[in-house]
Amino acid sequence: MSKCSKFLENELDKVHNYLNMAKATLIVPIETCNANGNNISESTDKIDTVIINYLKEKLPSIELQIEELEKNIKDFKKFYIENLN
């Protein structure tokens, strides 16, 4: 097996691990925004409300992008394994 291809596979494994960590880290902000910040504070001010509403719109998109990237890496792994033989 080529050192270069193995190196690239390992690097993409690292990226995949970081994506998994990012997806897990997104859970708290998503839940916080869905609860309108009530799980952190009894009341929110105007700035909090604006930020929460903005993130309610953007966080699902970020989550979908992470899932798409994970799929691309999974497709690469499949390609990699199929072409080792």
mmCIF file of C-alpha atoms in Angstrom:
data_model
loop_
_atom_site.group_PDB
_atom_site.id
_atom_site.type_symbol
_atom_site.label_atom_id
_atom_site.label_comp_id
_atom_site.label_asym_id
_atom_site.label_seq_id
_atom_site.Cartn_x
_atom_site.Cartn_y
_atom_site.Cartn_z
ATOM 1 C CA MET A 1 0.000 0.000 0.000
ATOM 2 C CA SER A 2 1.265 3.437 -0.886
ATOM 3 C CA LYS A 3 2.460 5.618 1.961
ATOM 4 C CA CYS A 4 0.765 8.612 0.385
ATOM 5 C CA SER A 5 -2.668 6.974 0.100
ATOM 6 C CA LYS A 6 -2.446 5.631 3.658
ATOM 7 C CA PHE A 7 -1.466 9.100 4.893
ATOM 8 C CA LEU A 8 -4.477 10.629 3.118
ATOM 9 C CA GLU A 9 -6.790 7.999 4.554
ATOM 10 C CA ASN A 10 -5.497 8.725 8.054
ATOM 11 C CA GLU A 11 -5.913 12.475 7.585
ATOM 12 C CA LEU A 12 -9.516 12.027 6.453
ATOM 13 C CA ASP A 13 -10.123 9.796 9.475
ATOM 14 C CA LYS A 14 -8.989 12.733 11.617
ATOM 15 C CA VAL A 15 -11.359 15.064 9.781
ATOM 16 C CA HIS A 16 -14.172 12.579 10.342
ATOM 17 C CA ASN A 17 -13.399 12.509 14.067
ATOM 18 C CA TYR A 18 -13.444 16.319 14.219
ATOM 19 C CA LEU A 19 -16.772 16.367 12.385
ATOM 20 C CA ASN A 20 -18.211 13.922 14.914
ATOM 21 C CA MET A 21 -17.009 16.152 17.745
ATOM 22 C CA ALA A 22 -18.481 19.217 16.040
ATOM 23 C CA LYS A 23 -21.834 17.500 15.569
ATOM 24 C CA ALA A 24 -21.897 16.447 19.218
ATOM 25 C CA THR A 25 -20.969 19.973 20.303
ATOM 26 C CA LEU A 26 -23.847 21.430 18.267
ATOM 27 C CA ILE A 27 -26.393 19.576 20.392
ATOM 28 C CA VAL A 28 -26.201 22.074 23.268
ATOM 29 C CA PRO A 29 -26.630 25.247 21.175
ATOM 30 C CA ILE A 30 -29.450 23.659 19.169
ATOM 31 C CA GLU A 31 -31.291 22.576 22.320
ATOM 32 C CA THR A 32 -30.674 25.975 23.921
ATOM 33 C CA CYS A 33 -32.053 27.823 20.908
ATOM 34 C CA ASN A 34 -35.039 25.489 20.641
ATOM 35 C CA ALA A 35 -35.809 26.224 24.307
ATOM 36 C CA ASN A 36 -35.370 29.959 23.592
ATOM 37 C CA GLY A 37 -32.599 30.101 26.156
ATOM 38 C CA ASN A 38 -34.939 29.143 29.013
ATOM 39 C CA ASN A 39 -32.685 26.257 30.033
ATOM 40 C CA ILE A 40 -29.904 28.776 30.763
ATOM 41 C CA SER A 41 -31.745 31.871 31.959
ATOM 42 C CA GLU A 42 -35.234 32.639 33.193
ATOM 43 C CA SER A 43 -35.423 35.680 30.970
ATOM 44 C CA THR A 44 -33.794 36.765 27.754
ATOM 45 C CA ASP A 45 -33.244 40.301 26.564
ATOM 46 C CA LYS A 46 -33.646 41.663 23.040
ATOM 47 C CA ILE A 47 -30.062 40.798 22.015
ATOM 48 C CA ASP A 48 -30.471 37.208 23.243
ATOM 49 C CA THR A 49 -33.711 36.879 21.308
ATOM 50 C CA VAL A 50 -32.138 38.185 18.092
ATOM 51 C CA ILE A 51 -29.130 35.842 18.458
ATOM 52 C CA ILE A 52 -31.306 32.837 19.307
ATOM 53 C CA ASN A 53 -33.588 33.449 16.331
ATOM 54 C CA TYR A 54 -30.592 33.832 14.011
ATOM 55 C CA LEU A 55 -29.027 30.613 15.267
ATOM 56 C CA LYS A 56 -32.332 28.729 15.081
ATOM 57 C CA GLU A 57 -32.183 29.424 11.362
ATOM 58 C CA LYS A 58 -28.455 28.709 10.837
ATOM 59 C CA LEU A 59 -27.640 25.755 13.115
ATOM 60 C CA PRO A 60 -29.700 23.162 11.189
ATOM 61 C CA SER A 61 -27.831 24.192 8.033
ATOM 62 C CA ILE A 62 -24.494 23.691 9.786
ATOM 63 C CA GLU A 63 -25.650 20.285 10.992
ATOM 64 C CA LEU A 64 -26.656 19.288 7.437
ATOM 65 C CA GLN A 65 -23.291 20.425 6.067
ATOM 66 C CA ILE A 66 -21.493 18.276 8.644
ATOM 67 C CA GLU A 67 -23.623 15.278 7.677
ATOM 68 C CA GLU A 68 -22.843 15.866 3.998
ATOM 69 C CA LEU A 69 -19.120 16.056 4.727
ATOM 70 C CA GLU A 70 -19.335 12.844 6.743
ATOM 71 C CA LYS A 71 -21.067 11.161 3.796
ATOM 72 C CA ASN A 72 -18.285 12.317 1.456
ATOM 73 C CA ILE A 73 -15.677 10.806 3.757
ATOM 74 C CA LYS A 74 -17.683 7.575 4.005
ATOM 75 C CA ASP A 75 -17.839 7.464 0.190
ATOM 76 C CA PHE A 76 -14.064 7.959 0.050
ATOM 77 C CA LYS A 77 -13.508 5.129 2.548
ATOM 78 C CA LYS A 78 -15.657 2.836 0.405
ATOM 79 C CA PHE A 79 -13.729 3.870 -2.715
ATOM 80 C CA TYR A 80 -10.427 3.389 -0.884
ATOM 81 C CA ILE A 81 -11.293 -0.127 0.277
ATOM 82 C CA GLU A 82 -12.647 -1.158 -3.125
ATOM 83 C CA ASN A 83 -9.478 0.016 -4.867
ATOM 84 C CA LEU A 84 -7.055 -1.692 -2.480
ATOM 85 C CA ASN A 85 -7.785 -5.013 -4.162
#
